[in-house]
Amino acid sequence: MKSRKTLISILVAAASVAVIVGTVLFARFVQDSLWEKSVTDVLEVTAQGQHALDTYFEKDLDTLDLLAAELSVQRHDDEDRLIEKLALFGMDDDGTVYVCVDLNTGAVYRTDNTNAARLTDEQMASTAAAADRGVLEPFLDERTGGNMIGVYERFTFSDGTPGIVRKARPLGDVEERFSLSFYNDSGFSYVVNDEGEVVMRSQHRDSNRTFSSIYDIVGFEGNDQVDVDSFRAALKQNARGVALFSYRGDEYVFCYTPLEGTDGWDVVSIIPNDVVMEQANAIINATLLLCLVIIVGLGIVLTVYWRGSRAHRREIERMAFFDGLTGLFSADKFALEGDVRLAERARADRAGGGAGGGMAAACIDIDNFKLINDVDGYARGDEVLRELAAILREEAGKDGIAARLSADYFQLLVPYVRREDALDVCKRIAERARDIVGNGKPLALHIGLCCSEDAPEARDANELTDRARIAQVESRKRGETPCAYSKPMRDALLRRADLERSMEGALEHGEFFHLVQPKYDVTGTRVLGGEALVRWSRPDEGIVGPDEFIPLFEQNGFILRLDEFVFESVCRDLRARLDAGLPVVPISVNVSRLHLHRPDFLSTYVRIKDEHGIPDGLCELELTESIVIEDLHGMFDIMDSMRRAGFRCAIDDFGSGQSSLNVLKDLPADVLKLDRDFLLEGSLPGTEETVVRTVITMAKELRMDTVMEGVETPKQLAFLRTTACDMVQGFVFSRPVPPEEFYRLLDTVAPDEGAPRD
């Protein structure tokens, strides 16, 4: 019995020791796991703060790009203009100061009306040694007496003088805006440079306001010098990580991550370790108590906890990082994983172990996917998406990634050795997709591709896919798949955005104007009419070609306002001539097809004509042949209404499309303008001459005046003189000229020669 009790005691003791050891080990494991998770969360928040601050500086640099561009078209000695442009950027009353420095003379111009000082020789030398653009370290502004922080950029005045612009904000405002807080306001952050010197300090109540270097904290006794040196090296190398240091008897967690847009700055978050471990310690104590009271119950609870935790994490990750329908990556996961793949590829190339080439991003969507949902049903639409996702997953392979962003919009990131490899992947995707049937026909894709070598400025996966998206838009326009990105595509997009951004202001500031191209009789001795042609003169670049901005305004609808502006300008000029008793002739203006979709179109033109008291027959509205043949029946009513309202109606560019001569007899037009293609070199001999004569003869029989456009050579004019053509418009007689020059021509024509008067 005694031996049995001894055995039981030994077993119980052994079991107890095992339980104690197991419990201690388990508690330590839980402690470490929770500590790592908590610190990871803090590091992530620190990274978010870093990204926000990087974005803040980048936006300020973008603003300086605009300011530098504005100043670069000015002379360095045009002080009034420089101050005026600085004032435009410095209108916000938030403490921001814009500064422009003439690097030849040291002259300083500021938005706070303190422009008298010049840079000292020492300041000039320091400024000359700076990089082309970047972030300024905090400095004491001698004018305002406050500490400032900001960005700068070099530029060159129009006369070749070097200059520099700077945008600075009060340091306290920036510190307050980007002050991070953790664990119920127990933690705070600093921004330090790679030497550990504090650049921006937290406004937190526990923040040390006296020390100037982060090493004043970590250098205290009690911290291992190896850890301090490792932390110092990490800051030097712009690394991201976590360190644990003691300060005045307490342990603190240091989370650090580099600022990308600065020269060696880091965001360092500091949290008391006991605060980080507060929740973990409570869980550990409860765990120890439960382990001592009921081993089995604790085991069950822990088992359920771990299983539930893992399942919950998997579910959260699945929802956040994967598309529920196709199983592909979500947009966020694609961006994160894409950045990792790009970084790995870059590291391999730098180390010399890469295979060359780079990474290629593709943006993919389905042509008329909405019709598949509408005709075949949403269930079939989902099947189509899953089938396409399977193709993308296979083509991406183990080294690439694929994502579904929304609806039928997909993205792909794959490595390549040669650009042709990436194109081949996209071609295979497009070809394999044709095996999928939707809406009764093979699936058609629009694919835009961007290879990293074609966009070296792209810094991450999002920027690479943004350029692929530009190529995808071109794919739709051109009707070709895949369409590879090129820099001119992005330049065109930025150019379009620039024109659209400035068009409203351009109209308000008088940048748009019109010229008039005279219409002569075939002898060239009389001006019988004119056509108003809109032009755009931008202060920063001069004349913008109408073939560049008119198609754009047709797309965004601004052409409506521009057409009305030109028409009102023409009416104003005619009224002035009539009031002065001077001769006038009919002036034609172009009418966009967008006007014809507005029920109040004609009433607007009638109102403008009547407001200026223009007699009937002096205003001519031109409709292109393509507009007319789209809806002959509807155009008959519109043209008839125009004539009844006192307008002459002209069909422009006749012969440029597929219209038949037969349609002329059905249209109530006053003027027929023959397209210049009839007069292209090699077009007149033989059949074309007969066609021109026939059209002119038929128009005369229908009582329409005829105008031949684009007449440029004496040979063309000589031919037209053998026909019954009424008017000639082209460079052979005159280019488009300002209205005042056009009307000077009329002043030389006697009234009895046909120039009407009021």
XYZ file of N, CA and C in Angstrom, residues 331-452:
366
model
N -8.518 43.693 -54.246
C -7.677 44.824 -54.663
C -6.589 45.116 -53.633
N -6.960 45.080 -52.332
C -5.971 45.367 -51.286
C -4.869 44.317 -51.264
N -5.262 43.043 -51.346
C -4.269 41.972 -51.332
C -3.380 42.054 -52.566
N -3.966 42.391 -53.702
C -3.187 42.527 -54.942
C -2.130 43.618 -54.780
N -2.529 44.738 -54.184
C -1.574 45.838 -54.005
C -0.443 45.436 -53.062
N -0.802 44.790 -51.942
C 0.217 44.381 -50.974
C 1.151 43.334 -51.565
N 0.560 42.280 -52.123
C 1.372 41.198 -52.677
C 2.146 41.675 -53.902
N 1.520 42.551 -54.690
C 2.210 43.084 -55.859
C 3.448 43.871 -55.482
N 3.346 44.677 -54.420
C 4.519 45.429 -53.967
C 5.637 44.487 -53.533
N 5.245 43.384 -52.874
C 6.246 42.399 -52.446
C 6.939 41.791 -53.660
N 6.157 41.394 -54.676
C 6.747 40.781 -55.874
C 7.662 41.768 -56.593
N 7.233 43.009 -56.692
C 8.073 44.015 -57.348
C 9.380 44.225 -56.586
N 9.276 44.274 -55.248
C 10.480 44.471 -54.435
C 11.423 43.280 -54.565
N 10.868 42.061 -54.560
C 11.703 40.869 -54.707
C 12.411 40.871 -56.055
N 11.677 41.253 -57.091
C 12.281 41.288 -58.425
C 13.394 42.330 -58.476
N 13.137 43.478 -57.877
C 14.149 44.536 -57.875
C 15.395 44.102 -57.106
N 15.197 43.440 -55.948
C 16.350 42.974 -55.168
C 17.156 41.940 -55.947
N 16.446 41.033 -56.624
C 17.143 40.011 -57.408
C 17.957 40.642 -58.529
N 17.391 41.655 -59.177
C 18.111 42.320 -60.264
C 19.330 43.072 -59.745
N 19.158 43.731 -58.583
C 20.292 44.465 -58.015
C 21.411 43.524 -57.595
N 21.017 42.348 -57.106
C 22.010 41.377 -56.661
C 22.647 40.627 -57.819
N 22.134 40.842 -59.029
C 22.689 40.167 -60.191
C 22.153 38.781 -60.405
N 21.153 38.406 -59.595
C 20.605 37.061 -59.734
C 19.333 37.025 -60.529
N 18.882 38.185 -61.008
C 17.648 38.222 -61.774
C 17.858 37.733 -63.192
N 16.759 37.384 -63.808
C 16.826 36.892 -65.186
C 16.658 38.021 -66.193
N 16.669 39.265 -65.718
C 16.399 40.384 -66.612
C 14.910 40.602 -66.742
N 14.529 41.514 -67.625
C 13.101 41.771 -67.809
C 12.539 42.551 -66.644
N 11.373 42.159 -66.188
C 10.729 42.874 -65.094
C 9.378 42.276 -64.776
N 8.481 43.126 -64.291
C 7.120 42.709 -63.963
C 6.160 43.470 -64.871
N 5.104 42.781 -65.278
C 4.101 43.387 -66.156
C 2.741 43.325 -65.488
N 2.018 44.444 -65.527
C 0.659 44.505 -64.991
C -0.320 44.576 -66.153
N -1.435 43.879 -65.986
C -2.483 43.897 -67.011
C -3.819 44.202 -66.358
N -4.606 45.050 -66.997
C -5.976 45.338 -66.581
C -6.910 44.737 -67.633
N -7.899 44.002 -67.159
C -8.736 43.202 -68.056
C -10.194 43.416 -67.704
N -11.028 43.649 -68.700
C -12.464 43.594 -68.479
C -13.146 42.993 -69.699
N -14.425 42.640 -69.512
C -15.181 41.922 -70.529
C -16.008 42.917 -71.324
N -15.981 42.768 -72.637
C -16.767 43.638 -73.505
C -18.256 43.335 -73.333
N -19.040 44.374 -73.012
C -20.503 44.250 -72.879
C -20.909 43.176 -71.875
N -20.217 43.162 -70.722
C -20.567 42.166 -69.701
C -21.983 42.378 -69.177
N -22.436 43.615 -69.134
C -23.787 43.887 -68.641
C -24.830 43.152 -69.477
N -24.583 43.035 -70.786
C -25.535 42.319 -71.635
C -25.616 40.850 -71.260
N -24.490 40.270 -70.843
C -24.509 38.862 -70.425
C -25.421 38.701 -69.219
N -25.302 39.609 -68.247
C -26.186 39.549 -67.078
C -27.639 39.762 -67.474
N -27.873 40.725 -68.371
C -29.250 41.044 -68.751
C -29.889 39.938 -69.577
N -29.123 39.341 -70.494
C -29.692 38.348 -71.411
C -29.639 36.946 -70.817
N -28.471 36.546 -70.295
C -28.303 35.176 -69.802
C -28.623 35.027 -68.323
N -28.738 36.127 -67.610
C -29.023 36.055 -66.186
C -27.764 36.194 -65.348
N -27.940 36.604 -64.086
C -26.797 36.841 -63.210
C -26.063 35.555 -62.856
N -26.790 34.432 -62.797
C -26.124 33.164 -62.491
C -25.100 32.832 -63.570
N -25.486 32.992 -64.833
C -24.549 32.735 -65.920
C -23.427 33.765 -65.912
N -23.762 35.011 -65.585
C -22.721 36.026 -65.488
C -21.668 35.654 -64.466
N -22.106 35.109 -63.310
C -21.148 34.668 -62.290
C -20.298 33.510 -62.800
N -20.913 32.594 -63.555
C -20.152 31.476 -64.119
C -19.069 31.976 -65.071
N -19.422 32.958 -65.886
C -18.445 33.530 -66.817
C -17.264 34.126 -66.054
N -17.555 34.832 -64.973
C -16.478 35.429 -64.178
C -15.584 34.357 -63.573
N -16.179 33.271 -63.084
C -15.370 32.197 -62.502
C -14.515 31.497 -63.564
N -15.085 31.307 -64.745
C -14.321 30.667 -65.820
C -13.143 31.542 -66.245
N -13.382 32.841 -66.356
C -12.289 33.743 -66.712
C -11.246 33.794 -65.598
N -11.696 33.771 -64.343
C -10.762 33.784 -63.212
C -9.855 32.558 -63.244
N -10.418 31.403 -63.621
C -9.607 30.186 -63.707
C -8.505 30.342 -64.755
N -8.833 30.975 -65.875
C -7.825 31.211 -66.915
C -6.728 32.135 -66.389
N -7.124 33.196 -65.717
C -6.140 34.145 -65.187
C -5.241 33.481 -64.153
N -5.823 32.638 -63.303
C -5.039 31.956 -62.279
C -3.986 31.047 -62.923
N -4.385 30.342 -63.967
C -3.441 29.455 -64.648
C -2.338 30.246 -65.345
N -2.716 31.331 -66.006
C -1.718 32.114 -66.732
C -0.773 32.861 -65.789
N -1.269 33.222 -64.606
C -0.405 33.901 -63.634
C 0.673 32.959 -63.122
N 0.315 31.676 -62.937
C 1.284 30.703 -62.456
C 1.718 30.987 -61.033
N 2.755 30.286 -60.601
C 3.200 30.432 -59.212
C 3.947 31.741 -58.972
N 4.469 32.350 -60.039
C 5.244 33.579 -59.870
C 4.427 34.845 -60.092
N 3.178 34.699 -60.528
C 2.330 35.860 -60.772
C 1.130 35.864 -59.845
N 0.352 36.922 -59.891
C -0.857 37.035 -59.072
C -1.976 37.609 -59.930
N -3.207 37.265 -59.554
C -4.387 37.768 -60.258
C -5.403 38.229 -59.235
N -6.212 39.215 -59.600
C -7.204 39.771 -58.677
C -8.453 40.169 -59.444
N -9.584 40.102 -58.742
C -10.834 40.658 -59.270
C -11.167 41.854 -58.402
N -11.282 43.011 -59.039
C -11.530 44.228 -58.282
C -13.019 44.452 -58.063
N -13.805 44.355 -59.125
C -15.249 44.540 -59.022
C -15.871 44.135 -60.341
N -17.118 43.681 -60.282
C -17.869 43.317 -61.487
C -16.991 42.474 -62.407
N -16.736 42.961 -63.632
C -15.938 42.186 -64.590
C -14.534 42.760 -64.736
N -14.062 43.445 -63.734
C -12.763 44.105 -63.810
C -11.715 43.267 -63.079
N -10.661 42.842 -63.804
C -9.608 41.988 -63.263
C -8.248 42.652 -63.452
N -7.284 42.212 -62.626
C -5.902 42.671 -62.755
C -4.966 41.478 -62.674
N -3.811 41.622 -63.311
C -2.832 40.540 -63.376
C -1.445 41.144 -63.219
N -0.573 40.435 -62.498
C 0.823 40.856 -62.371
C 1.691 39.628 -62.591
N 2.522 39.661 -63.631
C 3.346 38.501 -63.972
C 4.773 38.956 -64.269
N 5.755 38.091 -63.982
C 7.136 38.407 -64.357
C 7.369 38.100 -65.830
N 8.359 38.742 -66.400
C 8.706 38.461 -67.793
C 10.196 38.679 -67.983
N 10.741 37.994 -68.975
C 12.135 38.195 -69.361
C 12.201 39.152 -70.544
N 11.341 38.897 -71.540
C 11.216 39.784 -72.689
C 9.799 40.356 -72.716
N 9.654 41.574 -73.206
C 8.338 42.190 -73.284
C 7.367 41.305 -74.060
N 7.881 40.611 -75.059
C 7.017 39.733 -75.852
C 6.396 38.637 -75.001
N 7.105 38.216 -73.931
C 6.546 37.186 -73.052
C 5.263 37.678 -72.395
N 5.278 38.916 -71.919
C 4.089 39.480 -71.278
C 2.959 39.638 -72.286
N 3.299 40.085 -73.490
C 2.268 40.204 -74.528
C 1.670 38.847 -74.865
N 2.514 37.817 -74.900
C 2.014 36.473 -75.207
C 1.031 35.994 -74.142
N 1.316 36.299 -72.879
C 0.388 35.914 -71.808
C -0.980 36.545 -72.048
N -0.989 37.833 -72.355
C -2.260 38.532 -72.590
C -2.971 37.986 -73.828
N -2.208 37.677 -74.865
C -2.829 37.124 -76.066
C -3.461 35.769 -75.782
N -2.767 34.946 -74.975
C -3.340 33.634 -74.630
C -4.618 33.791 -73.827
N -4.619 34.754 -72.909
C -5.825 34.994 -72.112
C -6.987 35.379 -73.018
N -6.725 36.313 -73.944
C -7.789 36.751 -74.853
C -8.279 35.597 -75.721
N -7.344 34.758 -76.185
C -7.724 33.641 -77.056
C -8.496 32.581 -76.272
N -8.023 32.252 -75.069
C -8.720 31.239 -74.266
C -10.094 31.731 -73.828
N -10.218 33.042 -73.615
C -11.513 33.586 -73.196
C -12.566 33.418 -74.282
N -12.136 33.303 -75.521
C -13.099 33.128 -76.609
C -13.813 31.780 -76.538
N -13.274 30.845 -75.754
C -13.964 29.568 -75.550
C -15.141 29.711 -74.588
N -15.201 30.835 -73.885
C -16.318 31.102 -72.970
C -17.415 31.810 -73.759
N -18.640 31.339 -73.622
C -19.757 31.905 -74.373
C -20.634 32.717 -73.430
N -20.913 33.932 -73.820
C -21.813 34.803 -73.075
C -22.639 35.621 -74.034
N -23.913 35.750 -73.767
C -24.814 36.470 -74.675
C -24.769 35.871 -76.080
N -24.562 34.543 -76.141
C -24.610 33.838 -77.411
C -23.399 34.003 -78.298
N -22.300 34.553 -77.778
C -21.116 34.724 -78.621
C -19.860 34.607 -77.772
N -18.704 34.352 -78.416
C -17.458 34.204 -77.657
C -17.134 35.467 -76.865
N -16.521 35.234 -75.721
C -16.180 36.349 -74.841
C -15.067 37.192 -75.468
N -15.261 38.506 -75.477
C -14.245 39.448 -75.971
C -13.728 40.268 -74.795
N -12.424 40.416 -74.718
C -11.802 41.131 -73.605
C -11.133 42.414 -74.093
N -11.038 43.368 -73.177
C -10.217 44.564 -73.382
C -9.058 44.461 -72.399
N -7.845 44.373 -72.907
C -6.676 44.165 -72.053
C -5.675 45.290 -72.284
N -5.314 45.947 -71.187
C -4.246 46.938 -71.222
C -3.046 46.394 -70.471
N -1.856 46.552 -71.021
C -0.641 45.965 -70.457
C 0.395 47.052 -70.223
N 1.070 46.962 -69.081
C 2.181 47.882 -68.804
C 3.351 47.088 -68.255
N 4.466 47.107 -68.959
C 5.696 46.466 -68.498
C 6.500 47.471 -67.675
N 7.150 46.961 -66.629
C 7.863 47.865 -65.720
C 8.941 48.664 -66.438
